[in-house]
């Protein structure tokens, strides 16, 4: 008795299924090949936020790291700045802060260890400068009598 074997794509035994798949997946991308990592890796050859950027250029990789660092610091600044304005302006600042936080998160999804490190250091530096009261006195609680505004509430994860 002979049994017919099929792989997962519905083919026959002439097209064997790859049972030794790695966590990195090659994907066809407009005529070229790109590597999408699914685990943390070291290296400057990556795609951060946009296809082909920073590519293989060391200078562009350093620029990408600086950009992620500055975005993380900016997210912390927006989270700890005092916005003495009406609800619409405070809502706009909150919206920008959340959008920038998502951009940092998307950069982290490149799984590049360098990007991870600069994002964490950027958030740490931003909190140290703007949130730890090391450089400025701690903000006082909101008081309806004096009309001061508290910093934006922290983001909930």
Coordinates of N, CA and C in Angstrom, one line a residue:
X1 N 0.8 -1.2 0.0 CA 0.0 0.0 0.0 C 0.9 1.2 0.0
X2 N 0.6 2.2 -0.9 CA 1.5 3.3 -1.1 C 0.7 4.6 -0.6
X3 N 1.3 5.4 0.2 CA 0.6 6.6 0.7 C 1.2 7.8 0.0
X4 N 0.3 8.8 -0.4 CA 0.7 10.0 -1.0 C 1.0 11.0 0.1
X5 N 2.2 11.7 0.0 CA 2.5 12.7 1.0 C 2.3 14.1 0.4
X6 N 1.9 15.0 1.2 CA 1.7 16.4 0.8 C 2.4 17.3 1.8
X7 N 2.9 18.4 1.3 CA 3.5 19.4 2.3 C 2.4 20.4 2.6
X8 N 2.8 21.4 3.4 CA 1.8 22.3 3.9 C 1.2 23.2 2.8
X9 N 1.9 23.4 1.7 CA 1.4 24.2 0.7 C 0.5 23.5 -0.3
X10 N 0.3 22.2 -0.1 CA -0.6 21.5 -0.9 C 0.1 20.8 -2.1
X11 N 1.4 20.9 -2.1 CA 2.2 20.2 -3.1 C 2.4 18.8 -2.8
X12 N 3.2 18.1 -3.7 CA 3.5 16.7 -3.5 C 4.9 16.6 -2.9
X13 N 5.3 15.3 -2.8 CA 6.6 15.1 -2.2 C 7.8 15.5 -3.0
X14 N 7.6 16.1 -4.2 CA 8.7 16.7 -5.0 C 9.1 18.0 -4.4
X15 N 8.2 18.6 -3.7 CA 8.4 20.0 -3.1 C 8.4 19.8 -1.5
X16 N 9.5 19.3 -0.9 CA 9.5 19.1 0.5 C 9.3 20.3 1.3
X17 N 8.7 20.2 2.5 CA 8.5 21.3 3.4 C 9.8 21.5 4.1
X18 N 10.2 22.7 4.3 CA 11.4 23.1 5.1 C 11.1 23.0 6.5
X19 N 11.6 22.0 7.2 CA 11.3 21.7 8.6 C 12.4 22.4 9.5
X20 N 13.4 23.0 8.9 CA 14.4 23.7 9.7 C 14.3 25.2 9.4
X21 N 13.2 25.8 9.8 CA 13.0 27.2 9.6 C 13.7 28.0 10.6
X22 N 14.4 29.1 10.2 CA 15.0 30.0 11.2 C 14.1 31.1 11.6
X23 N 14.4 31.9 12.6 CA 13.5 33.0 13.0 C 13.7 34.2 12.1
X24 N 14.7 34.2 11.3 CA 14.8 35.3 10.3 C 14.2 34.8 9.0
X25 N 13.3 35.7 8.4 CA 12.6 35.3 7.3 C 13.0 36.1 6.1
X26 N 13.3 35.5 5.0 CA 13.6 36.3 3.8 C 12.3 36.6 3.1
X27 N 12.2 37.9 2.6 CA 11.0 38.3 2.0 C 11.3 39.0 0.7
X28 N 10.6 38.7 -0.4 CA 10.8 39.4 -1.6 C 10.2 40.8 -1.5
X29 N 11.0 41.8 -1.9 CA 10.7 43.2 -1.7 C 11.0 44.0 -3.0
X30 N 10.1 44.2 -3.8 CA 10.2 45.0 -5.1 C 11.5 44.6 -5.8
X31 N 11.6 43.4 -6.2 CA 12.7 42.9 -7.0 C 14.0 42.5 -6.2
X32 N 14.1 42.9 -5.0 CA 15.3 42.6 -4.2 C 15.0 41.7 -3.0
X33 N 15.9 41.3 -2.3 CA 15.7 40.5 -1.1 C 16.0 41.4 0.1
X34 N 15.2 41.3 1.1 CA 15.5 42.0 2.4 C 15.4 41.0 3.5
X35 N 16.0 41.2 4.6 CA 16.0 40.3 5.7 C 15.2 40.9 6.9
X36 N 14.2 40.3 7.3 CA 13.4 40.7 8.4 C 13.7 39.9 9.6
X37 N 14.3 40.5 10.6 CA 14.7 39.7 11.8 C 13.6 39.6 12.8
X38 N 13.5 38.4 13.4 CA 12.4 38.2 14.4 C 13.0 38.0 15.7
X39 N 14.3 38.2 15.9 CA 15.0 38.1 17.2 C 16.0 39.2 17.2
X40 N 16.5 39.6 18.4 CA 17.4 40.7 18.5 C 18.7 40.3 17.8
X41 N 19.3 41.3 17.2 CA 20.6 41.1 16.5 C 21.4 42.4 16.5
X42 N 22.7 42.2 16.4 CA 23.7 43.3 16.3 C 23.9 43.6 14.9
X43 N 24.1 44.8 14.5 CA 24.6 45.1 13.2 C 24.0 46.4 12.6
X44 N 24.7 47.0 11.7 CA 24.2 48.2 11.1 C 23.3 48.0 9.9
X45 N 23.3 46.8 9.3 CA 22.5 46.5 8.1 C 21.1 46.1 8.6
X46 N 20.3 47.1 8.6 CA 18.9 46.9 9.0 C 17.9 47.9 8.3
X47 N 16.7 47.7 8.6 CA 15.6 48.6 8.1 C 14.9 49.1 9.3
X48 N 15.0 50.4 9.6 CA 14.4 51.0 10.8 C 13.4 52.0 10.3
X49 N 12.2 51.8 10.5 CA 11.0 52.7 10.2 C 10.7 52.7 8.7
X50 N 11.6 52.7 7.8 CA 11.3 52.7 6.4 C 12.1 51.6 5.7
X51 N 11.6 51.1 4.6 CA 12.3 50.1 3.8 C 13.5 50.7 3.2
X52 N 14.7 50.0 3.5 CA 15.9 50.4 2.9 C 16.6 51.5 3.7
X53 N 16.1 51.9 4.8 CA 16.7 53.0 5.6 C 17.0 52.4 7.0
X54 N 18.2 52.5 7.5 CA 19.4 53.1 6.9 C 20.2 52.3 5.9
X55 N 19.8 51.1 5.6 CA 20.5 50.3 4.6 C 21.8 49.8 5.2
X56 N 22.9 49.9 4.4 CA 24.2 49.4 4.8 C 25.1 50.5 5.1
X57 N 24.7 51.7 5.1 CA 25.6 52.9 5.3 C 25.8 53.1 6.9
X58 N 27.0 53.2 7.3 CA 27.3 53.4 8.7 C 26.8 54.8 9.1
X59 N 27.0 55.8 8.3 CA 26.5 57.1 8.7 C 25.0 57.2 8.8
X60 N 24.3 56.6 7.9 CA 22.8 56.6 8.0 C 22.4 55.8 9.3
X61 N 23.1 54.7 9.6 CA 22.7 53.9 10.8 C 22.9 54.8 12.1
X62 N 24.0 55.5 12.1 CA 24.3 56.4 13.3 C 23.2 57.5 13.3
X63 N 22.8 58.1 12.1 CA 21.7 59.0 12.1 C 20.4 58.5 12.6
X64 N 20.1 57.2 12.2 CA 18.9 56.5 12.7 C 19.0 56.4 14.2
X65 N 20.1 56.0 14.8 CA 20.2 55.9 16.2 C 20.0 57.2 16.9
X66 N 20.6 58.3 16.4 CA 20.4 59.6 17.0 C 19.0 60.0 16.9
X67 N 18.3 59.8 15.8 CA 16.9 60.1 15.6 C 16.0 59.4 16.7
X68 N 16.3 58.1 16.9 CA 15.5 57.3 17.9 C 15.8 57.8 19.3
X69 N 17.0 58.2 19.6 CA 17.4 58.7 20.9 C 16.6 60.0 21.1
X70 N 16.7 61.0 20.1 CA 16.0 62.2 20.3 C 14.5 62.1 20.4
X71 N 13.9 61.2 19.6 CA 12.5 60.9 19.8 C 12.1 60.4 21.2
X72 N 12.9 59.6 21.7 CA 12.6 59.1 23.1 C 12.8 60.2 24.1
X73 N 13.8 61.1 24.0 CA 13.9 62.2 24.9 C 12.7 63.1 24.7
X74 N 12.3 63.4 23.5 CA 11.1 64.2 23.2 C 9.8 63.7 23.8
X75 N 9.7 62.4 23.8 CA 8.5 61.7 24.4 C 8.5 62.0 25.9
X76 N 9.7 61.9 26.5 CA 9.7 62.2 28.0 C 9.5 63.6 28.3
X77 N 10.0 64.5 27.4 CA 9.8 66.0 27.7 C 8.3 66.3 27.6
X78 N 7.7 65.8 26.5 CA 6.2 66.0 26.4 C 5.4 65.5 27.5
X79 N 5.9 64.4 28.1 CA 5.2 63.8 29.2 C 5.4 64.5 30.5
X80 N 6.4 65.3 30.6 CA 6.7 66.0 31.9 C 6.6 67.6 31.8
X81 N 6.3 68.1 30.6 CA 6.2 69.5 30.4 C 4.9 70.0 31.0
X82 N 4.9 71.2 31.5 CA 3.7 71.9 32.0 C 3.0 72.6 30.9
X83 N 1.9 72.2 30.6 CA 1.1 72.9 29.5 C 0.0 73.7 30.2
X84 N 0.3 75.1 30.2 CA -0.7 76.0 30.8 C -1.6 76.5 29.7
X85 N -2.5 75.6 29.3 CA -3.4 76.0 28.2 C -4.7 75.3 28.4
X86 N -5.6 75.6 27.5 CA -6.9 75.0 27.5 C -6.9 73.5 27.2
X87 N -8.0 72.8 27.3 CA -8.0 71.4 27.1 C -7.7 71.0 25.7
X88 N -8.0 71.8 24.7 CA -7.7 71.5 23.3 C -6.1 71.4 23.1
X89 N -5.4 72.4 23.6 CA -3.9 72.4 23.4 C -3.3 71.2 24.2
X90 N -3.8 70.9 25.4 CA -3.3 69.8 26.2 C -3.6 68.5 25.4
X91 N -4.7 68.4 24.8 CA -5.1 67.2 24.0 C -4.1 67.0 22.8
X92 N -3.8 68.1 22.1 CA -2.9 68.1 21.0 C -1.5 67.7 21.4
X93 N -1.0 68.2 22.6 CA 0.3 67.8 23.1 C 0.3 66.3 23.4
X94 N -0.8 65.8 24.1 CA -0.9 64.4 24.4 C -0.9 63.6 23.1
X95 N -1.6 64.0 22.1 CA -1.7 63.2 20.8 C -0.3 63.2 20.2
X96 N 0.4 64.2 20.2 CA 1.8 64.2 19.6 C 2.7 63.3 20.4
X97 N 2.6 63.4 21.7 CA 3.4 62.5 22.6 C 3.1 61.0 22.3
X98 N 1.9 60.6 22.2 CA 1.5 59.2 22.0 C 2.0 58.8 20.6
X99 N 1.8 59.7 19.6 CA 2.3 59.4 18.2 C 3.8 59.2 18.2
X100 N 4.5 60.0 18.8 CA 6.0 59.8 18.9 C 6.4 58.6 19.6
X101 N 5.7 58.3 20.7 CA 6.0 57.0 21.4 C 5.7 55.8 20.5
X102 N 4.7 55.9 19.7 CA 4.5 54.8 18.7 C 5.6 54.7 17.7
X103 N 6.1 55.8 17.2 CA 7.2 55.8 16.3 C 8.4 55.1 16.9
X104 N 8.7 55.5 18.2 CA 9.8 54.8 18.9 C 9.6 53.3 18.9
X105 N 8.3 52.9 19.3 CA 8.0 51.5 19.3 C 8.2 50.8 18.0
X106 N 7.8 51.5 16.9 CA 7.9 50.9 15.6 C 9.4 50.7 15.2
X107 N 10.2 51.7 15.7 CA 11.7 51.5 15.5 C 12.2 50.3 16.2
X108 N 11.7 50.1 17.4 CA 12.2 49.0 18.2 C 11.8 47.7 17.6
X109 N 10.8 47.7 16.8 CA 10.3 46.4 16.1 C 11.3 46.0 15.0
X110 N 12.3 46.8 14.8 CA 13.4 46.3 13.9 C 14.2 45.2 14.5
X111 N 14.1 45.1 15.8 CA 14.9 44.1 16.6 C 16.4 44.3 16.6
X112 N 16.8 45.5 16.3 CA 18.2 45.9 16.3 C 18.6 46.3 17.7
X113 N 19.6 45.7 18.3 CA 20.0 45.9 19.6 C 20.5 47.4 19.8
X114 N 21.1 47.9 18.8 CA 21.6 49.3 18.9 C 20.4 50.3 19.1
X115 N 19.3 50.0 18.3 CA 18.1 50.8 18.4 C 17.5 50.6 19.8
X116 N 17.4 49.4 20.3 CA 16.9 49.2 21.6 C 17.7 49.9 22.7
X117 N 19.0 49.9 22.6 CA 19.8 50.6 23.6 C 19.6 52.1 23.6
X118 N 19.6 52.7 22.4 CA 19.5 54.2 22.3 C 18.0 54.6 22.7
X119 N 17.0 53.8 22.5 CA 15.7 54.1 22.9 C 15.6 54.1 24.4
X120 N 16.2 53.1 25.1 CA 16.1 53.0 26.5 C 16.9 54.1 27.1
X121 N 18.1 54.4 26.6 CA 19.0 55.5 27.1 C 18.3 56.8 26.9
X122 N 17.6 57.0 25.7 CA 16.9 58.2 25.5 C 15.8 58.5 26.5
X123 N 15.0 57.4 26.7 CA 13.9 57.6 27.7 C 14.5 57.8 29.1
X124 N 15.6 57.2 29.4 CA 16.3 57.4 30.7 C 16.8 58.8 30.8
X125 N 17.5 59.3 29.8 CA 18.0 60.7 29.8 C 16.9 61.7 29.9
X126 N 15.8 61.5 29.1 CA 14.7 62.4 29.2 C 14.0 62.4 30.5
X127 N 13.9 61.3 31.2 CA 13.3 61.3 32.5 C 14.2 61.9 33.5
X128 N 15.5 61.6 33.4 CA 16.5 62.2 34.3 C 16.5 63.8 34.2
X129 N 16.4 64.3 33.0 CA 16.4 65.7 32.8 C 15.1 66.4 33.1
X130 N 14.0 65.8 32.7 CA 12.7 66.4 32.8 C 11.8 65.9 33.9
X131 N 12.0 64.7 34.4 CA 11.1 64.1 35.3 C 11.6 63.8 36.7
X132 N 12.9 63.8 36.9 CA 13.4 63.3 38.2 C 13.6 64.5 39.2
X133 N 13.4 65.7 38.8 CA 13.6 66.9 39.6 C 15.0 67.1 40.1
X134 N 16.0 66.4 39.3 CA 17.4 66.6 39.6 C 17.8 68.0 39.1
X135 N 17.3 68.5 38.0 CA 17.6 69.8 37.4 C 16.6 70.8 37.7
X136 N 15.4 70.5 38.0 CA 14.3 71.4 38.3 C 13.5 70.9 39.5
X137 N 12.9 71.8 40.2 CA 12.1 71.3 41.4 C 10.9 70.5 40.9
X138 N 10.5 69.6 41.7 CA 9.4 68.8 41.4 C 8.1 69.6 41.3
X139 N 7.3 69.3 40.3 CA 6.0 70.1 40.1 C 5.1 69.9 41.3
X140 N 4.5 71.0 41.7 CA 3.5 70.9 42.8 C 2.2 70.3 42.3
X141 N 1.4 69.8 43.2 CA 0.1 69.2 42.8 C -0.8 70.3 42.3
X142 N -1.7 69.9 41.5 CA -2.7 70.9 40.9 C -3.5 71.5 42.0
X143 N -3.6 72.8 41.9 CA -4.4 73.5 42.9 C -5.4 74.4 42.1
X144 N -6.7 74.3 42.3 CA -7.7 75.0 41.6 C -7.6 76.5 42.0
X145 N -7.0 76.8 43.1 CA -6.9 78.2 43.6 C -5.9 79.0 42.8
X146 N -4.7 78.4 42.6 CA -3.7 79.2 41.9 C -3.7 79.1 40.4
X147 N -4.5 78.2 39.8 CA -4.6 78.1 38.4 C -3.4 77.4 37.7
X148 N -2.5 76.8 38.4 CA -1.4 76.1 37.7 C -1.9 74.8 37.2
X149 N -1.2 74.3 36.1 CA -1.5 73.1 35.5 C -0.5 72.0 35.8
X150 N -0.9 70.8 36.1 CA 0.0 69.7 36.3 C 0.6 69.2 35.0
X151 N 1.7 68.5 35.1 CA 2.2 67.9 33.8 C 1.1 66.9 33.3
X152 N 1.3 66.5 32.0 CA 0.4 65.5 31.5 C 0.4 64.2 32.3
X153 N -0.6 63.5 32.3 CA -0.6 62.2 33.1 C 0.3 61.3 32.4
X154 N 0.9 60.3 33.1 CA 1.8 59.4 32.5 C 1.0 58.5 31.5
X155 N 1.8 57.9 30.5 CA 1.1 57.0 29.6 C 0.9 55.7 30.3
X156 N -0.2 55.1 30.1 CA -0.5 53.7 30.6 C -0.1 52.7 29.6
X157 N 0.6 51.7 30.0 CA 1.1 50.6 29.1 C 0.1 49.5 29.2

